[in-house]
Short mmCIF file of C-alpha atoms and ligand atoms in Angstrom, two decimals:
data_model
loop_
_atom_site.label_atom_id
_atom_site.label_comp_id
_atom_site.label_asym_id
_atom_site.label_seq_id
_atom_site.Cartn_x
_atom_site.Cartn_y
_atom_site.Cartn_z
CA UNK A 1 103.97 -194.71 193.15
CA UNK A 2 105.95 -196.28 195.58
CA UNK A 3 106.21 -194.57 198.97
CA UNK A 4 107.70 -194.80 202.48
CA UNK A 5 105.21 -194.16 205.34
CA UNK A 6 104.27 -194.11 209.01
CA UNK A 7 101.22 -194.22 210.82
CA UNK A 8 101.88 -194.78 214.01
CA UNK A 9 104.26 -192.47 216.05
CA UNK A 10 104.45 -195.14 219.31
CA UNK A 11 106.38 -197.27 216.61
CA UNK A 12 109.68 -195.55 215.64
CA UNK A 13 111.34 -197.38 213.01
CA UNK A 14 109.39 -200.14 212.97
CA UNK A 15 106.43 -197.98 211.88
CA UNK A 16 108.07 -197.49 208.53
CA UNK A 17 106.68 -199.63 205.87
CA UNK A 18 107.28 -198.95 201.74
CA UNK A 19 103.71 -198.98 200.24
CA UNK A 20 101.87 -198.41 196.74
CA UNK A 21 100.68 -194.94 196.87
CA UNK A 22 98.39 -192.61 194.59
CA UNK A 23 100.65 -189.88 192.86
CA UNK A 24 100.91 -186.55 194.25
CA UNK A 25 98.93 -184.24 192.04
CA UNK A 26 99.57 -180.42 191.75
CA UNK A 27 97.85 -177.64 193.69
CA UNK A 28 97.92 -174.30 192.62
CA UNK A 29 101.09 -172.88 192.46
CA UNK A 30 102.61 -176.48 193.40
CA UNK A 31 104.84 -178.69 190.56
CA UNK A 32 104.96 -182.04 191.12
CA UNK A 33 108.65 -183.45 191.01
CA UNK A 34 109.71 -187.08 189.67
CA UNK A 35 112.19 -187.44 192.93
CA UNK A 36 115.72 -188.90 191.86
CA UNK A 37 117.25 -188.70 195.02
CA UNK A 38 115.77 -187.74 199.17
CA UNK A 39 117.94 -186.70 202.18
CA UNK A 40 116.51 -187.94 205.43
CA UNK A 41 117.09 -186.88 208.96
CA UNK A 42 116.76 -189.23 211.28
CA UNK A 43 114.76 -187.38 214.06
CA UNK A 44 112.10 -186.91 211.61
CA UNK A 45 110.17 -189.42 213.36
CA UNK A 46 110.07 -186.39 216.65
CA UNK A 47 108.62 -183.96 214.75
CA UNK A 48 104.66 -182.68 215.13
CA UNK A 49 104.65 -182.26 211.63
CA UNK A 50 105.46 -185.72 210.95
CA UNK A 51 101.81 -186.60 212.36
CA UNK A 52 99.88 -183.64 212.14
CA UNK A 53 98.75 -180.95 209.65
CA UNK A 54 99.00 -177.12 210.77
CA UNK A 55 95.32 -177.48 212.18
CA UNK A 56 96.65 -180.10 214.40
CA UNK A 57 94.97 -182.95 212.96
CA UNK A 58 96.02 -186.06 212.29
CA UNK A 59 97.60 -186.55 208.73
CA UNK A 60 98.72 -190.16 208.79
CA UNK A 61 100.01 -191.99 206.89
CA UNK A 62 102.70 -189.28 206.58
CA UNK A 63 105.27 -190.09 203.85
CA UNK A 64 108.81 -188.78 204.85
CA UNK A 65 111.26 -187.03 203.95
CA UNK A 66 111.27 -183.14 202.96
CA UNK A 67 114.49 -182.73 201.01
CA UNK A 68 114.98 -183.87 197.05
CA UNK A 69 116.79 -183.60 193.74
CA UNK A 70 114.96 -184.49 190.70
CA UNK A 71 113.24 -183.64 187.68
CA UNK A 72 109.71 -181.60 187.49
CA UNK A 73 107.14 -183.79 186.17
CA UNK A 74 104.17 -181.09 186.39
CA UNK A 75 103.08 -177.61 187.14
CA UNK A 76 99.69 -176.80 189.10
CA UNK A 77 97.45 -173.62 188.19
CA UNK A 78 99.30 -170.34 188.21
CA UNK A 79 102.67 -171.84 188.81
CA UNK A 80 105.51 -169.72 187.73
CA UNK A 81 109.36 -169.91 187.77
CA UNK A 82 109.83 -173.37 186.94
CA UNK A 83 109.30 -175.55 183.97
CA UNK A 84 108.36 -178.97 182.96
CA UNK A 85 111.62 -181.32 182.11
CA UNK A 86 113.43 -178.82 184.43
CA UNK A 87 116.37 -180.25 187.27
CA UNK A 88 115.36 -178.88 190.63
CA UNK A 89 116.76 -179.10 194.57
CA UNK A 90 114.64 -178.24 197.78
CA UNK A 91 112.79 -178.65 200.83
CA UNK A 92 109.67 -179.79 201.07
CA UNK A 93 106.96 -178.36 203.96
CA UNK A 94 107.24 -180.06 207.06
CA UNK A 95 103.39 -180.46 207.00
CA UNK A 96 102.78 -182.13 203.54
CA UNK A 97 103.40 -185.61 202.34
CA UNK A 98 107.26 -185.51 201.44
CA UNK A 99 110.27 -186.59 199.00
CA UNK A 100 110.77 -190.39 200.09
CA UNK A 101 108.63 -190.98 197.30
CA UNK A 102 108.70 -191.50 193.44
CA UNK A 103 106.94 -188.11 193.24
CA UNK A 104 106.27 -185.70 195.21
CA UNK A 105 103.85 -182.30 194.94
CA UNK A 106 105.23 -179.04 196.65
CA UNK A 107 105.47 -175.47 196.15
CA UNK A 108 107.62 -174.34 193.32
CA UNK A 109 108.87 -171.34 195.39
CA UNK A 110 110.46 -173.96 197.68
CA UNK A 111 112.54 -175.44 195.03
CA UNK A 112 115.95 -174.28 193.30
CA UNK A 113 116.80 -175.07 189.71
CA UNK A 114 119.84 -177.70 189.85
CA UNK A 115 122.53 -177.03 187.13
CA UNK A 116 123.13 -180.33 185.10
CA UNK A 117 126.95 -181.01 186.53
CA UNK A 118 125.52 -181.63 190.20
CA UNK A 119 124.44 -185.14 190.98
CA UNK A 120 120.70 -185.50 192.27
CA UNK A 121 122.50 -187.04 195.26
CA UNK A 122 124.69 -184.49 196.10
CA UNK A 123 121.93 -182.06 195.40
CA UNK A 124 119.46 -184.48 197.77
CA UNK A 125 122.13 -183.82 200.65
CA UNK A 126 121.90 -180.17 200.49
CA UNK A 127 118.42 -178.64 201.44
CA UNK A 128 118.09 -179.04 204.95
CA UNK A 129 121.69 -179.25 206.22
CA UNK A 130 123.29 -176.57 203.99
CA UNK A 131 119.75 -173.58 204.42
CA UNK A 132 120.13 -174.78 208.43
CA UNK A 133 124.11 -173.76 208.28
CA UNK A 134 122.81 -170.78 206.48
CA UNK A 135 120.44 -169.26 208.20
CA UNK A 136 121.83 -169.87 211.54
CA UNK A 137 124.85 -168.16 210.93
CA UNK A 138 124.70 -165.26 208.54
CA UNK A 139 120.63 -164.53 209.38
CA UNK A 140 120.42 -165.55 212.71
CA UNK A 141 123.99 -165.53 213.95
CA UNK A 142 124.85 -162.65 212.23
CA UNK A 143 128.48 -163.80 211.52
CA UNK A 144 131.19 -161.32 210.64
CA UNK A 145 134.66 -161.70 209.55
CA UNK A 146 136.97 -162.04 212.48
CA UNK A 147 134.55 -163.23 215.13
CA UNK A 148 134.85 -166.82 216.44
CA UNK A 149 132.11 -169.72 215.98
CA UNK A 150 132.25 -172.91 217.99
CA UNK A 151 130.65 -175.18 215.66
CA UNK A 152 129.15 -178.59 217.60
CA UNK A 153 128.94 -181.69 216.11
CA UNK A 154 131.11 -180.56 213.25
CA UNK A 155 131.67 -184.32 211.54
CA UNK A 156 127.92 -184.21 210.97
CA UNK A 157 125.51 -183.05 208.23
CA UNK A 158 124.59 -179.46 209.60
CA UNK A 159 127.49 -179.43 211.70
CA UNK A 160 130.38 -179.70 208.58
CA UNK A 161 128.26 -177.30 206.54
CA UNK A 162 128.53 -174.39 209.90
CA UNK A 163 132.30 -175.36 209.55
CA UNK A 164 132.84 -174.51 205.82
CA UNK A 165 130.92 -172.02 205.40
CA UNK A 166 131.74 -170.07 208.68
CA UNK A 167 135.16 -170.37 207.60
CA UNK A 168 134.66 -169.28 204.29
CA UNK A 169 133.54 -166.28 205.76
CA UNK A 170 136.55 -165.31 207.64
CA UNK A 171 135.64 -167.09 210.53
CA UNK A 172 137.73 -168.59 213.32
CA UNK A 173 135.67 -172.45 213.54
CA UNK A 174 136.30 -174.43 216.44
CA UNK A 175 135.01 -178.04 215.77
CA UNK A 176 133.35 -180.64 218.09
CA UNK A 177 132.26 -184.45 218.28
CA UNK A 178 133.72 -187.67 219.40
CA UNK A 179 136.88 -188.76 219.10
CA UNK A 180 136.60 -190.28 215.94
CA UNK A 181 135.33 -187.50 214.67
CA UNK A 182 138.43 -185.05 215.05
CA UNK A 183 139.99 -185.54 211.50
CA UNK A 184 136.41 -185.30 209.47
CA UNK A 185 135.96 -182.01 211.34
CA UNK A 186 139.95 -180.65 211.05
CA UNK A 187 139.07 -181.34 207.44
CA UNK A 188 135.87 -179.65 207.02
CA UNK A 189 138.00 -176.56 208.12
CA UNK A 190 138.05 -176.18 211.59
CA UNK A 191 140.61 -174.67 213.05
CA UNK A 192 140.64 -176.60 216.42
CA UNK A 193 138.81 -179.46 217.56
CA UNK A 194 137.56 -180.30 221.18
CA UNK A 195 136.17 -183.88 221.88
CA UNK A 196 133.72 -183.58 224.11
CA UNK A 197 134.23 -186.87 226.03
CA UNK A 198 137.40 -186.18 226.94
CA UNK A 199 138.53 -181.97 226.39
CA UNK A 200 137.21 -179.68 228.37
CA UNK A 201 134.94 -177.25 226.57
CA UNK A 202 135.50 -174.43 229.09
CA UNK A 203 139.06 -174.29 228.22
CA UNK A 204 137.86 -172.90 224.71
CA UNK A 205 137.46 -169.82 226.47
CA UNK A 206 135.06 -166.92 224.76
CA UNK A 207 133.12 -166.99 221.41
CA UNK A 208 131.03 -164.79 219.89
CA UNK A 209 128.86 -167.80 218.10
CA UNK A 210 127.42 -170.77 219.57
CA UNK A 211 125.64 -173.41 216.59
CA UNK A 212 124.24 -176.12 218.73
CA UNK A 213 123.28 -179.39 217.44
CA UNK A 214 123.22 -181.36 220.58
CA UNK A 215 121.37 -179.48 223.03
CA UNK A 216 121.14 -180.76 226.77
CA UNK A 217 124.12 -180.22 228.90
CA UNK A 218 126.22 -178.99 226.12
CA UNK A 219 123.70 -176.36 225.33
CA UNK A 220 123.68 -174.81 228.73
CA UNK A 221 128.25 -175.06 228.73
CA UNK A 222 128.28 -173.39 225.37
CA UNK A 223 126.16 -170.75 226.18
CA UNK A 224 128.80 -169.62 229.74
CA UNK A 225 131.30 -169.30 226.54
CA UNK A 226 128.96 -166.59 224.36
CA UNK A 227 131.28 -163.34 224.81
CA UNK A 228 129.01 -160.11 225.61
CA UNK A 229 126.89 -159.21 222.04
CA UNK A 230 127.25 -163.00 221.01
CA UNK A 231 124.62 -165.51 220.00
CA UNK A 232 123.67 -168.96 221.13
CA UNK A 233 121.74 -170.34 217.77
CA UNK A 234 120.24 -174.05 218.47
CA UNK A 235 118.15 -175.91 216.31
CA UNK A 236 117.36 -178.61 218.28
CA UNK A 237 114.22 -176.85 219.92
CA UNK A 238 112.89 -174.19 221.83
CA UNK A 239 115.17 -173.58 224.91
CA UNK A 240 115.59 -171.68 227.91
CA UNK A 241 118.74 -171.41 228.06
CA UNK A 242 120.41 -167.75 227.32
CA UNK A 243 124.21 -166.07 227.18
CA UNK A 244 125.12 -164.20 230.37
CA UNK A 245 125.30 -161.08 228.00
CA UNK A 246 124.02 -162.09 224.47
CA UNK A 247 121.17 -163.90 222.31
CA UNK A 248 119.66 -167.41 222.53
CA UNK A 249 117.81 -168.15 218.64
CA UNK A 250 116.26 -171.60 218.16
CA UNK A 251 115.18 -172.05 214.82
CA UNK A 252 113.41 -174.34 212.20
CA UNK A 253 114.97 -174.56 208.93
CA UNK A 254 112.74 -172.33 205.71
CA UNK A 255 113.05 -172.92 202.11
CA UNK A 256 115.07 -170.13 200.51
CA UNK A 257 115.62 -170.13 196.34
CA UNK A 258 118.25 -168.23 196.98
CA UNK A 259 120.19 -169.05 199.67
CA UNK A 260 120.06 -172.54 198.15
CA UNK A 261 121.90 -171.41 194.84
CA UNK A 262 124.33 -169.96 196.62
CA UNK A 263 125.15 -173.36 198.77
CA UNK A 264 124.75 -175.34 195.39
CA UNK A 265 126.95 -172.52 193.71
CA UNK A 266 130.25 -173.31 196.16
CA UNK A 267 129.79 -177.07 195.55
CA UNK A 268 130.23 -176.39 192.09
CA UNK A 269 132.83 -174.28 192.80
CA UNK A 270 134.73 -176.45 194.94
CA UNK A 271 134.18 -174.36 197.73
CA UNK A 272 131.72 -176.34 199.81
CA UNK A 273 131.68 -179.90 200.26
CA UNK A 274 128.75 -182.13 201.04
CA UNK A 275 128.39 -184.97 203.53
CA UNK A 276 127.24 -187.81 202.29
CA UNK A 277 126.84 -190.38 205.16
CA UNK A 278 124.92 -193.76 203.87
CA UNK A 279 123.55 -193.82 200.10
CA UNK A 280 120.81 -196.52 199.47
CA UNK A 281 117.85 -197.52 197.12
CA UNK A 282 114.42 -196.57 198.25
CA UNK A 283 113.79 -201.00 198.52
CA UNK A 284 116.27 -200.60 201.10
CA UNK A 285 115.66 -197.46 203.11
CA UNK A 286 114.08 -198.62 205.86
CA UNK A 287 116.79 -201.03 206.73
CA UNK A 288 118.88 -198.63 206.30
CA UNK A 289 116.99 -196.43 208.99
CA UNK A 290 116.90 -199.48 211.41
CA UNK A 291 120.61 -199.79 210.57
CA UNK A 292 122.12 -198.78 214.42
CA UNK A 293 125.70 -198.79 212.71
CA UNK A 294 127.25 -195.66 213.10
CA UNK A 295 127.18 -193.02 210.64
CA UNK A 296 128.48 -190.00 209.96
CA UNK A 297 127.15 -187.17 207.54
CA UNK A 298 123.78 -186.68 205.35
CA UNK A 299 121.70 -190.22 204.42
CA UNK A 300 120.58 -190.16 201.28
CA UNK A 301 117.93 -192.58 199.65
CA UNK A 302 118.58 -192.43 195.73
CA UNK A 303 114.89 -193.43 194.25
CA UNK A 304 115.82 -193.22 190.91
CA UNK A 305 118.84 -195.41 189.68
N1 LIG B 401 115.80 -176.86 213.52
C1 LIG B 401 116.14 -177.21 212.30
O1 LIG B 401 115.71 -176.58 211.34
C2 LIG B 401 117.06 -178.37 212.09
C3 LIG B 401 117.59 -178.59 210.83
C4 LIG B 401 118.51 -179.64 210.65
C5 LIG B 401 118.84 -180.46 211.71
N2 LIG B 401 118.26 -180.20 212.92
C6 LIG B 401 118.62 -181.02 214.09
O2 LIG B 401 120.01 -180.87 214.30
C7 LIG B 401 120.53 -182.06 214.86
C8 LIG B 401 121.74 -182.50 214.06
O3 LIG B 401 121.34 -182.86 212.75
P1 LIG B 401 122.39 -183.48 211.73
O4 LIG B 401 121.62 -183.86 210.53
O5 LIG B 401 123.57 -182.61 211.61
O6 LIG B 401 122.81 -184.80 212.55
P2 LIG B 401 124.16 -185.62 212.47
O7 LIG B 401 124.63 -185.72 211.06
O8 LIG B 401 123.92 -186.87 213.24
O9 LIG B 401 125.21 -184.69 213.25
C9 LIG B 401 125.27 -184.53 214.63
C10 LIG B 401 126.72 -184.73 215.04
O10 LIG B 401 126.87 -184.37 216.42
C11 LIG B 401 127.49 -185.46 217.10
N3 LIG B 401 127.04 -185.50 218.49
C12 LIG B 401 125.79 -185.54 218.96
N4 LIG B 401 125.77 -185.60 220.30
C13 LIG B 401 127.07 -185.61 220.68
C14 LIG B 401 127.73 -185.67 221.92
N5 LIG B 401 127.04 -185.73 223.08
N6 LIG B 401 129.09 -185.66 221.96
C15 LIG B 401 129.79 -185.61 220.81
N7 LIG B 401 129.23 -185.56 219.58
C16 LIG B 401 127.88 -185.56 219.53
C17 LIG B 401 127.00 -186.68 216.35
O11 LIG B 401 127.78 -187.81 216.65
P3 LIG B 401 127.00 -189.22 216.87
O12 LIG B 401 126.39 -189.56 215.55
O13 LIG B 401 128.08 -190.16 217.27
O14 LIG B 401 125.99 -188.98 217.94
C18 LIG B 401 127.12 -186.20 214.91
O15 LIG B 401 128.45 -186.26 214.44
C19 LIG B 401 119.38 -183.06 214.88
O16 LIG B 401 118.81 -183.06 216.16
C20 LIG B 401 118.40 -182.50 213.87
O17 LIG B 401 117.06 -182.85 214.14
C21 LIG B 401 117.38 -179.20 213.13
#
């Protein structure tokens, strides 16, 4: 099958090369899915688990990726839940060979049936951005109705996601990002919108959620504006930066069956809409990595036609 891989983590992008690979084959409780379409997150190249295995050694060449759409292909020993011929969306472990791939062998339980009337490459967009919007704000954030969310980077993949869907809840969403940025995010639902090269965050005044995509310098401003009880939730790394009188959680993204039909759910419904930045073929993925045009919103590599 045909594959993209690194080897050498020194080499950023120019480490990436598309190679002829054996096919994933099922472990127990594993299916092995004919990919149609892969997201791809562009810091994937920073992660440990890009180069090592959860023993710490080396597991190059590492194919990327760890979010799909597509079509299962095969089920390992004592596999349940799924069948054979059957459309499914997830996110693949960090650890494991992943989705930028023709095929690709994961855990079923990581993987959520796709109806037939969403696109593999909407359904490729959704995994990581849409279970990291999640989970930050209604398991780790604890969002209510009424509260307040300022909602960084809100043009981008995670970032529109936290604006829908905190909205959706009954939230009051101010957006972030660059200037250009300000209409995507006022679309995506937010209520206000601060640039942050030019507004002045500290004149949003208090907020009882913080979702932090940036980190840095922003991190530390956003979390002076965390009202008493509120939460700073980052998931750009572990941090030491805390509220005056609230909650710092940093976070890596889980798989979730559920939570994922519920995100797929409101795109059917119309009630959540994905972020597709740059689409491309899997032959031209890695030029599309190198690409240093801007782009805004969820790249997604379609594998399949
Ligand atoms: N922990 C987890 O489980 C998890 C899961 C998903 C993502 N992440 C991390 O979350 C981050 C965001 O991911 P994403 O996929 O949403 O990326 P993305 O689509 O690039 O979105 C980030 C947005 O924030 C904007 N931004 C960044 N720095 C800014 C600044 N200083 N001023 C104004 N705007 C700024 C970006 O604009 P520009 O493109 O112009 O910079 C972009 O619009 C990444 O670091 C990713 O690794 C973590």
């Amino acid at each position: 099958m045909k594959a993209i891989v690194v080897t050498d983590p020194a080499a950023g992008t120019a480490g990436m090369k598309l190679v002829d690979r054996p096919e994933s084959k099922a472990a127990i409780n594993d299916v092995v899915v004919e990919v149609y379409a892969a997201g791809f997150v562009n810091t994937e190249l920073e992660w440990p688990s890009t180069w090592a295995d959860r023993a710490f050694r080396e597991r190059t060449p590492s194919i990327l990726g760890h979010e799909l759409a597509g079509v299962v292909t095969a089920l390992g020993y004592g596999t349940t839940g799924l069948s054979i011929g059957q459309r499914v969306v997830g996110l693949s472990d960090w650890h494991r060979d992943g989705t930028l791939a023709e095929y690709v062998a994961m855990e079923a339980r990581n993987l959520a049936p796709l109806p037939g009337d969403v696109d593999f490459t909407v359904g490729a967009s959704l995994p990581i951005s849409g279970l990291t919007a999640w989970q930050g704000l209604f398991q780790h954030g604890r969002l209510q109705a009424g509260q307040s969310v300022l909602a960084h980077g809100a043009a981008g993949a995670v970032g529109s996601i936290v604006t829908q869907l905190a909205r959706e809840a009954g939230a009051y969403v101010i957006g972030t990002g660059r200037a250009a940025d300000r209409q995507r995010a006022l679309d995506f639902g937010a209520h206000e919108f601060i640039e942050l090269g030019s507004d002045r965050l500290e004149d949003v005044g208090g907020v009882d959620l913080v979702f932090d995509v940036i980190g840095g310098d922003i991190q530390k401003r956003s979390a002076r504006l965390v009202r008493a009880g509120g939460t700073l939730v980052t998931v750009v790394g572990p941090t030491d930066v805390r509220p005056a009188d609230g909650r710092t959680i940093d976070f890596v993204v889980e798989a979730d069956r559920v939570q994922l039909s519920e995100i797929v759910q409101r795109v059917r419904d119309g009630r959540l809409r994905t972020n597709i930045g740059k689409v491309s073929s899997l032959d031209d993925a890695i030029a599309t990595f190198r690409s240093t045009e801007r782009r805004t919103g969820k790249t997604v590599i379609r594998v399949r036609p």
